[in-house]
PDB file of C-alpha atoms and ligand atoms in Angstrom:
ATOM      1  CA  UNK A   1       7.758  10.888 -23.354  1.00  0.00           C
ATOM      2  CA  UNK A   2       5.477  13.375 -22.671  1.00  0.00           C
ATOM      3  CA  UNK A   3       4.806  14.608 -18.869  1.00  0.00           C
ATOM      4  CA  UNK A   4       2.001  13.165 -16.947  1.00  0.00           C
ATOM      5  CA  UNK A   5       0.282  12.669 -13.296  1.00  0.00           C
ATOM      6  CA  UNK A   6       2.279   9.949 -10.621  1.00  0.00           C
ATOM      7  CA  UNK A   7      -0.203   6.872 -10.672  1.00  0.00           C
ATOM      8  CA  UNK A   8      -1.169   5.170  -7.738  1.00  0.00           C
ATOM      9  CA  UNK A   9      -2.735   1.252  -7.875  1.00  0.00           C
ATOM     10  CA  UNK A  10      -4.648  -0.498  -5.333  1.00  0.00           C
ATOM     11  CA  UNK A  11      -6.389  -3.086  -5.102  1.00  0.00           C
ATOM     12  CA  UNK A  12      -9.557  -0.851  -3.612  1.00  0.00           C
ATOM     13  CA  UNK A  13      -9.505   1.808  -1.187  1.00  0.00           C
ATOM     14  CA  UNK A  14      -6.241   1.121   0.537  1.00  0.00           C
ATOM     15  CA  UNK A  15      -4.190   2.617  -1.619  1.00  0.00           C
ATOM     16  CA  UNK A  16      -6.063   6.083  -0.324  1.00  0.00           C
ATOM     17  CA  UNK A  17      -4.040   5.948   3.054  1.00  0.00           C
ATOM     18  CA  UNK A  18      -0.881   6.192   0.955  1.00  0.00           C
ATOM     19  CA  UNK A  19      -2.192   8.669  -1.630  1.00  0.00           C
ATOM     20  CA  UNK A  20      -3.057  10.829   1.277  1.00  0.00           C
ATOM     21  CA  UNK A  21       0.125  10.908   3.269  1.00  0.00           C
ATOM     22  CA  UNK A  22       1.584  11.753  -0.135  1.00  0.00           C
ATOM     23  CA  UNK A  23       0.106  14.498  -1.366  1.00  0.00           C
ATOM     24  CA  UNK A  24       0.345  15.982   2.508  1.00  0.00           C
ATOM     25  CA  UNK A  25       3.829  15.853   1.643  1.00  0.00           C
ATOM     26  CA  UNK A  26       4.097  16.284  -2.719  1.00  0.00           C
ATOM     27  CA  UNK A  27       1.155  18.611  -2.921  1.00  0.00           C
ATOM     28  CA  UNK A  28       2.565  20.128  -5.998  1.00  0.00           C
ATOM     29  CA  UNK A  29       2.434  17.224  -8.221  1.00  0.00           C
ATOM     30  CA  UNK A  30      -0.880  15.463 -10.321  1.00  0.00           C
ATOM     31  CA  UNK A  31      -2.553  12.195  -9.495  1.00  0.00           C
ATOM     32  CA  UNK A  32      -4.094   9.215 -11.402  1.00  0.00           C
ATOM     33  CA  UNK A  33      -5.914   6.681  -8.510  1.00  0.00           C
ATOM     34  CA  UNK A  34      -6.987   3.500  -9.860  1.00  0.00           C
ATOM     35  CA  UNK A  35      -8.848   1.179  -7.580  1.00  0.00           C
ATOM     36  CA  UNK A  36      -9.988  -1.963  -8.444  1.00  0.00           C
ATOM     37  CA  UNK A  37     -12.945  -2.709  -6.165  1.00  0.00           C
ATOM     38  CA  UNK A  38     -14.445  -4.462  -8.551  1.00  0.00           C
ATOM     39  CA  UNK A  39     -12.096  -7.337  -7.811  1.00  0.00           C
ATOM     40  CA  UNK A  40     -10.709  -6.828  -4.312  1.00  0.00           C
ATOM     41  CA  UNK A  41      -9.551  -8.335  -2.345  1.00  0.00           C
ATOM     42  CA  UNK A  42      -6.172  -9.662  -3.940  1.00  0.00           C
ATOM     43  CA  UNK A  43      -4.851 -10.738  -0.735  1.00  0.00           C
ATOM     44  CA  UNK A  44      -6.280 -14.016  -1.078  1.00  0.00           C
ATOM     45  CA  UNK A  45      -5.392 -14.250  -4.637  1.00  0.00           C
ATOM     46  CA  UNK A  46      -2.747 -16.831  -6.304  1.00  0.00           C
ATOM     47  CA  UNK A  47       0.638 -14.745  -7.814  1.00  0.00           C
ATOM     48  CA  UNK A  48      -0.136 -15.243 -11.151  1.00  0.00           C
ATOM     49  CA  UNK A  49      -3.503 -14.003 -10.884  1.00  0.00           C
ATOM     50  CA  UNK A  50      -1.918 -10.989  -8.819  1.00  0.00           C
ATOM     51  CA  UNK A  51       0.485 -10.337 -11.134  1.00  0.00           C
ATOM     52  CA  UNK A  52      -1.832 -10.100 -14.179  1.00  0.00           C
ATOM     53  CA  UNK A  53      -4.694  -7.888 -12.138  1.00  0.00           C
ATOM     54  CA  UNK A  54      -1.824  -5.624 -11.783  1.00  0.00           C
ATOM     55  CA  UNK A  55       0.126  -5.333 -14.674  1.00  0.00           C
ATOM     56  CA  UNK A  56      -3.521  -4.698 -16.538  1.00  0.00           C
ATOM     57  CA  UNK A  57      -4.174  -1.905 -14.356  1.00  0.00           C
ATOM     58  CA  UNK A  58      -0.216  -0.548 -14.647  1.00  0.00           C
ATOM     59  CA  UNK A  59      -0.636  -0.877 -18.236  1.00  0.00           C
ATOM     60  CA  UNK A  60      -3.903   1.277 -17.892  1.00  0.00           C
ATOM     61  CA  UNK A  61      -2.359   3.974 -15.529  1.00  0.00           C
ATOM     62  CA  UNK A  62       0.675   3.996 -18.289  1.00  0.00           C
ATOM     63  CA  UNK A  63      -1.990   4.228 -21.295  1.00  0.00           C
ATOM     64  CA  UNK A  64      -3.186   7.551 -19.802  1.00  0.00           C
ATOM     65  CA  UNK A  65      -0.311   8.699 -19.701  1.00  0.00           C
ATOM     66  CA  UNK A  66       1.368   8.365 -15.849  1.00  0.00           C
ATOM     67  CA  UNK A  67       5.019   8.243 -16.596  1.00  0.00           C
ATOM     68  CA  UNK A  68       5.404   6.732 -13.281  1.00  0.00           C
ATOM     69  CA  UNK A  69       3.227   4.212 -10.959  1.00  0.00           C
ATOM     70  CA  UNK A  70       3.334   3.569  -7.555  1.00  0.00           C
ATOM     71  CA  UNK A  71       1.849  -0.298  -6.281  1.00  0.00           C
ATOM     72  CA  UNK A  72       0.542   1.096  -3.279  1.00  0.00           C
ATOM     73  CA  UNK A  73      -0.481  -2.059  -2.506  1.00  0.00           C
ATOM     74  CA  UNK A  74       1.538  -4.734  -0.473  1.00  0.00           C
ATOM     75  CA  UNK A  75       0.344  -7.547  -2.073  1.00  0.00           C
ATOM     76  CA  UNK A  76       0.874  -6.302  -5.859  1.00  0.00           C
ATOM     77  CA  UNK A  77       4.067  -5.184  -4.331  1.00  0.00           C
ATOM     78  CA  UNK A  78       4.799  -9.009  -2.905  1.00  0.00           C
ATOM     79  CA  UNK A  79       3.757 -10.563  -6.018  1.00  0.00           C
ATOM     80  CA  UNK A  80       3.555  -8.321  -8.849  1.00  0.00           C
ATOM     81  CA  UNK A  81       6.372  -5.910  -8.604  1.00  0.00           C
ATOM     82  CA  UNK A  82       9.707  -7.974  -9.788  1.00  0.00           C
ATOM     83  CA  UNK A  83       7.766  -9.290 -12.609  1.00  0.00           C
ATOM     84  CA  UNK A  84       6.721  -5.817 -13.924  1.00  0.00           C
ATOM     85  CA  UNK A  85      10.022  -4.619 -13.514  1.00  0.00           C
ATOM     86  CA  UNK A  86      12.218  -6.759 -14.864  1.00  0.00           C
ATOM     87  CA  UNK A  87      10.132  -8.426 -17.324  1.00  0.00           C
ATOM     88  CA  UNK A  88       7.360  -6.075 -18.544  1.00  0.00           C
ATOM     89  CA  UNK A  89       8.930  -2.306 -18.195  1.00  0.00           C
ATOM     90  CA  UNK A  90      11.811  -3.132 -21.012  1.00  0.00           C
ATOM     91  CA  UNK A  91       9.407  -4.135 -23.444  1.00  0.00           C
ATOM     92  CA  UNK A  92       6.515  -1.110 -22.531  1.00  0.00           C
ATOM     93  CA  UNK A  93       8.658   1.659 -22.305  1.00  0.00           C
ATOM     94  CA  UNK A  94      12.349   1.587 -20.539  1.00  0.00           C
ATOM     95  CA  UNK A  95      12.174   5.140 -19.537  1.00  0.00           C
ATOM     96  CA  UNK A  96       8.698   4.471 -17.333  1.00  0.00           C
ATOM     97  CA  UNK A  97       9.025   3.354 -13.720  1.00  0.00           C
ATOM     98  CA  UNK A  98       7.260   1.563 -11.429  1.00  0.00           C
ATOM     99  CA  UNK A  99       7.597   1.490  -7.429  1.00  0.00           C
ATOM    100  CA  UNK A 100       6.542  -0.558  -4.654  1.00  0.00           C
ATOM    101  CA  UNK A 101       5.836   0.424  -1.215  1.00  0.00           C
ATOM    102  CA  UNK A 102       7.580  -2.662   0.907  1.00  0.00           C
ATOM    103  CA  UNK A 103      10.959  -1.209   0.154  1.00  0.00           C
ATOM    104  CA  UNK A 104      10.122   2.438   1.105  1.00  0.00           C
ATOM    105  CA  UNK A 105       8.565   1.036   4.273  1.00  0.00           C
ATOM    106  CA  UNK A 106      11.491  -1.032   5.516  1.00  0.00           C
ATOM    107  CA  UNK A 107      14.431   1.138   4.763  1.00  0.00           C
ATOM    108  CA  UNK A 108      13.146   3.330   8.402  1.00  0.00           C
ATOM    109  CA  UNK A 109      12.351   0.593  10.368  1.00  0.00           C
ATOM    110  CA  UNK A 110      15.660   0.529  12.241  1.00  0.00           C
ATOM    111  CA  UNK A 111      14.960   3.746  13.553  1.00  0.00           C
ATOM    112  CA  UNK A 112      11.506   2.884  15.184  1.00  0.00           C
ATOM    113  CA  UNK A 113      12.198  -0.755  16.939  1.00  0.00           C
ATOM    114  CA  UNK A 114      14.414  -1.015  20.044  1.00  0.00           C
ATOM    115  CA  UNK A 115      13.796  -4.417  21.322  1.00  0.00           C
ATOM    116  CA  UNK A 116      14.408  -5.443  17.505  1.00  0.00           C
ATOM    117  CA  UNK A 117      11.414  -7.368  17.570  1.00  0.00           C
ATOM    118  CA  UNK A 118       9.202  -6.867  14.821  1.00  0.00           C
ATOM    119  CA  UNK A 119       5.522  -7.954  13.940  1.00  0.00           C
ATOM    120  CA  UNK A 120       4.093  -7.983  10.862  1.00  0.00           C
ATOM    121  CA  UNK A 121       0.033  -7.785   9.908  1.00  0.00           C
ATOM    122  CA  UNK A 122      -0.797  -8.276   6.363  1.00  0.00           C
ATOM    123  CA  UNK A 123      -2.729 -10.055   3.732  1.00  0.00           C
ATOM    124  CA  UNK A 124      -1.802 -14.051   3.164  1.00  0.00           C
ATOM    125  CA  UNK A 125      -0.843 -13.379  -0.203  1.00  0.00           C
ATOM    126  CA  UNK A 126       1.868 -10.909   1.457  1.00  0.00           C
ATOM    127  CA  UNK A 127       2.677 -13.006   4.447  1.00  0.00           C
ATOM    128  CA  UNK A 128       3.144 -16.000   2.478  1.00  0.00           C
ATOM    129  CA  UNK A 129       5.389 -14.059  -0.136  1.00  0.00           C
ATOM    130  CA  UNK A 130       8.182 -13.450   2.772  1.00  0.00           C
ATOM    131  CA  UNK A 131       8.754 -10.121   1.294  1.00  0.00           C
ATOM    132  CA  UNK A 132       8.811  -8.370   4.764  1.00  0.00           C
ATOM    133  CA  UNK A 133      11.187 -10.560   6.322  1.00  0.00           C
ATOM    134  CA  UNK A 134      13.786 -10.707   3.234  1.00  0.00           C
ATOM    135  CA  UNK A 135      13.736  -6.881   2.866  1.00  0.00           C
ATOM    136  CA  UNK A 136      14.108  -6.824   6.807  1.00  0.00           C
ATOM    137  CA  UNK A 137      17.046  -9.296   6.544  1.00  0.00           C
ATOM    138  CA  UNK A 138      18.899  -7.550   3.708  1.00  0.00           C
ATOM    139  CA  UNK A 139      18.995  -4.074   6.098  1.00  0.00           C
ATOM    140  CA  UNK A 140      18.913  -4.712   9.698  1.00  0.00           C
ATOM    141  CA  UNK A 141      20.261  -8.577   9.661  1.00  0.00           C
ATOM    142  CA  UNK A 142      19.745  -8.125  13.901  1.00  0.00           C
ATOM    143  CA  UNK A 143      15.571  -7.658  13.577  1.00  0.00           C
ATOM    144  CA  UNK A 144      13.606 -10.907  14.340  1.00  0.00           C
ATOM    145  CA  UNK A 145      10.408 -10.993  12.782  1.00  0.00           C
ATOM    146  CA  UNK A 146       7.072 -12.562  12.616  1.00  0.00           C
ATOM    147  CA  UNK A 147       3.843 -12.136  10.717  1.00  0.00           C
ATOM    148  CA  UNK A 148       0.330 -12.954  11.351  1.00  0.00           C
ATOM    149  CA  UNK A 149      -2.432 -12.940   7.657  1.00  0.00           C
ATOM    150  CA  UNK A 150      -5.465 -11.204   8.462  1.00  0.00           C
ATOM    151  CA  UNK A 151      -7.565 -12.363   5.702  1.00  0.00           C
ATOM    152  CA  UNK A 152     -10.653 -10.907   7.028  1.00  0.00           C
ATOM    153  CA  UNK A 153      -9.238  -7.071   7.698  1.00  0.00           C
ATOM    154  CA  UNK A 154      -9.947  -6.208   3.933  1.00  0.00           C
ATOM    155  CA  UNK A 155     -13.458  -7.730   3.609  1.00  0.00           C
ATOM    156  CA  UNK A 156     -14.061  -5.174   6.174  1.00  0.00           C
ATOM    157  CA  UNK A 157     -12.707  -2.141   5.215  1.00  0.00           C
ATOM    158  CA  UNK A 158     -14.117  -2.889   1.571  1.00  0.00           C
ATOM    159  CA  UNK A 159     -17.530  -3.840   2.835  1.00  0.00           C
ATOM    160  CA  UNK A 160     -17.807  -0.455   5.083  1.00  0.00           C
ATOM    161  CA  UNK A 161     -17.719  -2.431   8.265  1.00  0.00           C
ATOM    162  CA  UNK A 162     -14.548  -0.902   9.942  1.00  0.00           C
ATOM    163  CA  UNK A 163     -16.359   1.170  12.187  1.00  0.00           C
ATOM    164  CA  UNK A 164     -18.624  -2.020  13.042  1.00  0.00           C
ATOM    165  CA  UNK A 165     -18.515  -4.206  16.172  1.00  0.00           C
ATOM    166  CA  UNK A 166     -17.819  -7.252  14.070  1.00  0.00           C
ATOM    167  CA  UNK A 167     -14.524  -6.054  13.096  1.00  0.00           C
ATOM    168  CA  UNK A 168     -13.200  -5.991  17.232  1.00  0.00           C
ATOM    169  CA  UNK A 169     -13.248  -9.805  17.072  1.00  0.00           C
ATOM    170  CA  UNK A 170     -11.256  -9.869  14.002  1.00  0.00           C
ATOM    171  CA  UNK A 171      -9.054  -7.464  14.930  1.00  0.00           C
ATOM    172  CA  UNK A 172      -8.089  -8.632  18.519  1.00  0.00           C
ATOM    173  CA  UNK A 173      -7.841 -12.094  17.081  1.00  0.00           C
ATOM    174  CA  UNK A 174      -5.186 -11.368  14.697  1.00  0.00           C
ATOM    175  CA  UNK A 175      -3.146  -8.620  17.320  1.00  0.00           C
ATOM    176  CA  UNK A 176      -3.342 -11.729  19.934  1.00  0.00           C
ATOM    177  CA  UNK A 177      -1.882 -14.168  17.319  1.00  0.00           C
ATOM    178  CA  UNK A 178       0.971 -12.166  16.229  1.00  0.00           C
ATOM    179  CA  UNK A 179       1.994 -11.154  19.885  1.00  0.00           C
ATOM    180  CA  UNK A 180       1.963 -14.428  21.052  1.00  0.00           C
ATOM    181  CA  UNK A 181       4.338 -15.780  18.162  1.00  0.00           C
ATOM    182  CA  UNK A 182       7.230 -13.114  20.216  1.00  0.00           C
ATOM    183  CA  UNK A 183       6.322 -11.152  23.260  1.00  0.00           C
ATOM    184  CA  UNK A 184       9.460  -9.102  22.895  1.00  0.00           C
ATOM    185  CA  UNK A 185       7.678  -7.347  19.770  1.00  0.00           C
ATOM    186  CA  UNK A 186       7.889  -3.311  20.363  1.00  0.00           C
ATOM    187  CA  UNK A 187       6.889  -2.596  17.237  1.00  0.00           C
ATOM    188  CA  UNK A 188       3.963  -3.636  14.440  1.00  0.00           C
ATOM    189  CA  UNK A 189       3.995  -2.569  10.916  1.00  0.00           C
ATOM    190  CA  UNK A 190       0.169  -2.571   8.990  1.00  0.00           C
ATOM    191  CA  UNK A 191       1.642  -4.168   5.834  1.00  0.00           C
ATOM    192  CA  UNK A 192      -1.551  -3.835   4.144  1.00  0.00           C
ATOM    193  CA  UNK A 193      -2.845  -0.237   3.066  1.00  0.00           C
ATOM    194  CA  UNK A 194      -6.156  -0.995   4.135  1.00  0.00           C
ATOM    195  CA  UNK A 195      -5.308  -1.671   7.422  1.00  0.00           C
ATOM    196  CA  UNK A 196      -4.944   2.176   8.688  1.00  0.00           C
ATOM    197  CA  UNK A 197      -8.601   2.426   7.965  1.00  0.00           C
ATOM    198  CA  UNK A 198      -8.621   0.297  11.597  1.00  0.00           C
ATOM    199  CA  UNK A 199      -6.348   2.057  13.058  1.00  0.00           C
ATOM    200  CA  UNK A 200      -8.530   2.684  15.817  1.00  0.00           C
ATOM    201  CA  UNK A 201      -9.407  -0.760  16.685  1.00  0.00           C
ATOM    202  CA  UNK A 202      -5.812  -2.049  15.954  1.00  0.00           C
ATOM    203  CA  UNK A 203      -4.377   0.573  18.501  1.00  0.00           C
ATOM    204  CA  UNK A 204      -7.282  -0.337  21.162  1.00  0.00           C
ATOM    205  CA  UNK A 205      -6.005  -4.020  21.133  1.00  0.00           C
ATOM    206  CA  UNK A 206      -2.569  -3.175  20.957  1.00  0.00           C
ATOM    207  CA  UNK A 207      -0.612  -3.251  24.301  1.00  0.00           C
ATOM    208  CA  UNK A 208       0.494   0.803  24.365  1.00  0.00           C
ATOM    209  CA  UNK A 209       4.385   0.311  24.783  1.00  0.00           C
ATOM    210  CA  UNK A 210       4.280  -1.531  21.136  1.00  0.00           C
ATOM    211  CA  UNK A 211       4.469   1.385  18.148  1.00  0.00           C
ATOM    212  CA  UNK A 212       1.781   0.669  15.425  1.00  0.00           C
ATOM    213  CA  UNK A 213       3.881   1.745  12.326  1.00  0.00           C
ATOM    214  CA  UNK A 214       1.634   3.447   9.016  1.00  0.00           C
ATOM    215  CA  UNK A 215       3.463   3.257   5.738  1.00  0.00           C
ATOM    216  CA  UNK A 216       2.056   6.550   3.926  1.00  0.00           C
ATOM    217  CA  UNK A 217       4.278   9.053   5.977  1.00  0.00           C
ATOM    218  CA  UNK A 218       7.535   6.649   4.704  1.00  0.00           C
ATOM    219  CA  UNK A 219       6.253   5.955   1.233  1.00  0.00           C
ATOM    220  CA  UNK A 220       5.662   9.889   0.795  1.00  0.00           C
ATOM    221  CA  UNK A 221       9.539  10.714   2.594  1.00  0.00           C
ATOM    222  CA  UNK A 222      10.826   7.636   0.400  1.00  0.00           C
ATOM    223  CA  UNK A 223       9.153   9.275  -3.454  1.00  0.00           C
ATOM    224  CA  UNK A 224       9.866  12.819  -2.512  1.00  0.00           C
ATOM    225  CA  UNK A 225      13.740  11.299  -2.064  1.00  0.00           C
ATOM    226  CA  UNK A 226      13.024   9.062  -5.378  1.00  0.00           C
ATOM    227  CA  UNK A 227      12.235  12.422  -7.235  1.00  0.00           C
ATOM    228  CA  UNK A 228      14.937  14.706  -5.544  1.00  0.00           C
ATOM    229  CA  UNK A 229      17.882  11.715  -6.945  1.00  0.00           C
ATOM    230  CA  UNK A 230      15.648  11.374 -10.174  1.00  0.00           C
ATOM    231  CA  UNK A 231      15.310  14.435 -11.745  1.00  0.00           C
ATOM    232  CA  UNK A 232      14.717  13.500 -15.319  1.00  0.00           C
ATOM    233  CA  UNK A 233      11.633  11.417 -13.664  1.00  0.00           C
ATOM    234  CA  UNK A 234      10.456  14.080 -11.587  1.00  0.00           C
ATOM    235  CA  UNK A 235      10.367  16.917 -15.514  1.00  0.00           C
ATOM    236  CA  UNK A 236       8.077  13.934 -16.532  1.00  0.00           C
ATOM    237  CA  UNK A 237       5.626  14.639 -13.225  1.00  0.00           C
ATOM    238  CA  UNK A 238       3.627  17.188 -14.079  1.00  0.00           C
ATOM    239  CA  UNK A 239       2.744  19.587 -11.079  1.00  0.00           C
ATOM    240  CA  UNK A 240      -0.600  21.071 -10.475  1.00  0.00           C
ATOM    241  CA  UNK A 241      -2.108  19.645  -7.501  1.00  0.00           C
ATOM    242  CA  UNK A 242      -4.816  17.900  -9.256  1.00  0.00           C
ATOM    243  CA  UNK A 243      -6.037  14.436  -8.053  1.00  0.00           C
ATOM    244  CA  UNK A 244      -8.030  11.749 -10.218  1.00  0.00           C
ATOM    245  CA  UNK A 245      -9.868   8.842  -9.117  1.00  0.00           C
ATOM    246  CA  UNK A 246     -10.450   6.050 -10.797  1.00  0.00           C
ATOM    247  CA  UNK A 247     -12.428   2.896  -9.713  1.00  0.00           C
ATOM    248  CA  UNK A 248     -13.199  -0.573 -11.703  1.00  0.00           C
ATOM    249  CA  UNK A 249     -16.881  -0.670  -9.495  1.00  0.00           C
ATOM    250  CA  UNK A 250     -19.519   1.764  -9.187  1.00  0.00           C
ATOM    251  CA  UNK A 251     -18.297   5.289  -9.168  1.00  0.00           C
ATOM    252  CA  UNK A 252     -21.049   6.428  -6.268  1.00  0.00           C
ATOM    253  CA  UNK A 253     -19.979   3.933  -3.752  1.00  0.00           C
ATOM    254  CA  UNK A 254     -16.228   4.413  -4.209  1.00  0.00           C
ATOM    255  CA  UNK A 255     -17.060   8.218  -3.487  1.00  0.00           C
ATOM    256  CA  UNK A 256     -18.923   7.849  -0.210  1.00  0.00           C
ATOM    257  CA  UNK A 257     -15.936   5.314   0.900  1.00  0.00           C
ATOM    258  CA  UNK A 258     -13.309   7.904  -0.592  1.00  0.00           C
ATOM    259  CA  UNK A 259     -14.839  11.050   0.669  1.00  0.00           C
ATOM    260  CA  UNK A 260     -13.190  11.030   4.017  1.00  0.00           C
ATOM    261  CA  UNK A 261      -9.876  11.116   2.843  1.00  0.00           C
ATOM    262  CA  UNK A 262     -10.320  14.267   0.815  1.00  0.00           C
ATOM    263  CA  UNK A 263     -11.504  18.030   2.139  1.00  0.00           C
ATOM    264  CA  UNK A 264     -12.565  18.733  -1.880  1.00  0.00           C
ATOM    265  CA  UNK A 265     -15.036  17.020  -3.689  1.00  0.00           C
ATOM    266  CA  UNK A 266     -13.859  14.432  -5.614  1.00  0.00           C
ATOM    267  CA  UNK A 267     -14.632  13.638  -9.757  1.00  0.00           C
ATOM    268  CA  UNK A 268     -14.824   9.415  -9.836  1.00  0.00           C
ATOM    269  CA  UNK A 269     -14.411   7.655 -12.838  1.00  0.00           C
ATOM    270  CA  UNK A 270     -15.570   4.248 -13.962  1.00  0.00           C
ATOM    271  CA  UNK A 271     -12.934   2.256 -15.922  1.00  0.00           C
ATOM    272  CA  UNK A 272     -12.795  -1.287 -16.966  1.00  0.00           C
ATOM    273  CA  UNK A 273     -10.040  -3.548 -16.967  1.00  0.00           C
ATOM    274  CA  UNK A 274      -8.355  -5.950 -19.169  1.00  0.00           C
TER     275      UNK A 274
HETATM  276  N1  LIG B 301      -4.317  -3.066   0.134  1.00  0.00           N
HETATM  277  C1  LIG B 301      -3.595  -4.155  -0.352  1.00  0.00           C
HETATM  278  C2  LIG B 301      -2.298  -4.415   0.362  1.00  0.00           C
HETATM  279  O1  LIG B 301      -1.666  -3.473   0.776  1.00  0.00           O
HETATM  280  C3  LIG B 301      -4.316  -5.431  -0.716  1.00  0.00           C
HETATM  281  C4  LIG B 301      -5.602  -5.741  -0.096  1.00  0.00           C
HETATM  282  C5  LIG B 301      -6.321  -6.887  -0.802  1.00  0.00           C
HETATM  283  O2  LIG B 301      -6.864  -6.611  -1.880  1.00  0.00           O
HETATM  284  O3  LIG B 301      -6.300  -7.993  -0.279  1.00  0.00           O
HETATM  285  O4  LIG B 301      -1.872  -5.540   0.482  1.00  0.00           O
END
């Protein structure tokens, strides 16, 4: 296999808040983005619908020639993920791998929650999934959990209104839910990527005792682990800094959205999917 840039899927522009914390931390390696605005949000979306948005795009991040893709999406990750590895990677290319991000994030979670009370925000396609709360279980058997769907959260962020009053009433709606389902919650993990794009609204309605928990800086400690145990994955990871976007909708809009996460100007590339 030839070496290659570390791709990164989302579902849009959520994916960006992982990409970021990772190349804070990996800023050695390449980069292949693929966002695929044009059919966001998957949140809402049924698994096998999920399953084949994603494995079209993995097959597409694979095709040009990523030897290794990260779902940095929780809902591909939910619904998606199993599938591709068991079922697709043996017949594309054994020696390829594909990650998910729910794993990464759990594994450090019984390092941030004392009360052992932990809420979950996320799309319904990853609530209803139960990945959280199985991964939780298989770790830290003592956690109690709940989760509260925020279908409207991504509509925002993709739409440009996170910065917009609207979003408040969504916001507090959803924090209010989920802390009412267990008071004794110290802790809230944004199980959706998009969802650090409201980080300031989620932390306003957020009592200040209860830790709002990002994935990027775990999914970036978790891949530069992956690599350091995986060194015949990490020769195929070609290392020059570089970082290319791709989106499935129109190339200006996904660079005004994009912009902020990047202090160089960023090439965007169009790209179909099928
Ligand atoms: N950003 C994705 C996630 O982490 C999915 C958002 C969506 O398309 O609904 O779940």
């Amino acid at each position: 296999m030839k070496p290659g840039p570390i791709g990164i899927f989302d579902s849009g522009y959520g994916g960006l808040t992982i990409l970021s914390q990772i190349r804070e931390q990996m800023p050695e390696y390449d980069f292949l983005y693929l966002g695929d605005n044009a059919r966001t949000p998957y949140g809402t979306r049924s698994f096998e619908v999920v399953y084949e948005f994603t494995s079209q795009a993995v097959k597409t991040l694979f095709d040009m020639g990523c030897p290794m893709v990260i779902l940095a999406c929780n809902t591909a990750s939910a619904k998606a993920l199993r599938t591709i590895q068991q079922v697709d990677l043996p017949k594309i290319d054994p020696c390829k791998r594909v990650l998910g991000i729910i794993r990464p994030t759990v594994e450090y979670l019984g390092d941030i929650t004392t009360s052992r009370h932990v809420g979950i925000l996320a799309t319904s396609g990853t609530i209803k999934s139960q990945s959280y709360p199985l991964e939780i279980r298989k770790l830290f058997p003592d956690i109690t959990v709940s989760g509260e769907a925020c279908p409207m959260w991504v509509p925002l962020v993709e739409n440009g209104e996170a910065n917009g009053e609207g979003a408040d009433y969504f916001v507090r709606r959803h924090i209010d839910n989920l802390l009412a389902k267990d008071d004794k919650i110290d802790t809230i993990i944004l199980g959706c990527t998009h969802y650090p794009i409201l980080y300031d609204k989620i932390r306003r309605y957020t009592p200040e005792h209860i830790k709002v928990v990002m994935q990027g800086e775990y999914v970036g400690r978790s891949l530069t682990d992956y690599m350091r145990r995986h060194p015949e994955m990490d020769t195929l990871c070609t290392k020059g800094g570089t970082c290319s976007l791709l989106t499935t909708e129109s190339v200006d809009i996904f660079k005004q959205h994009a912009s902020i996460f990047f202090d160089e100007d960023i090439q965007v590339h169009s790209i179909a999917l099928k």
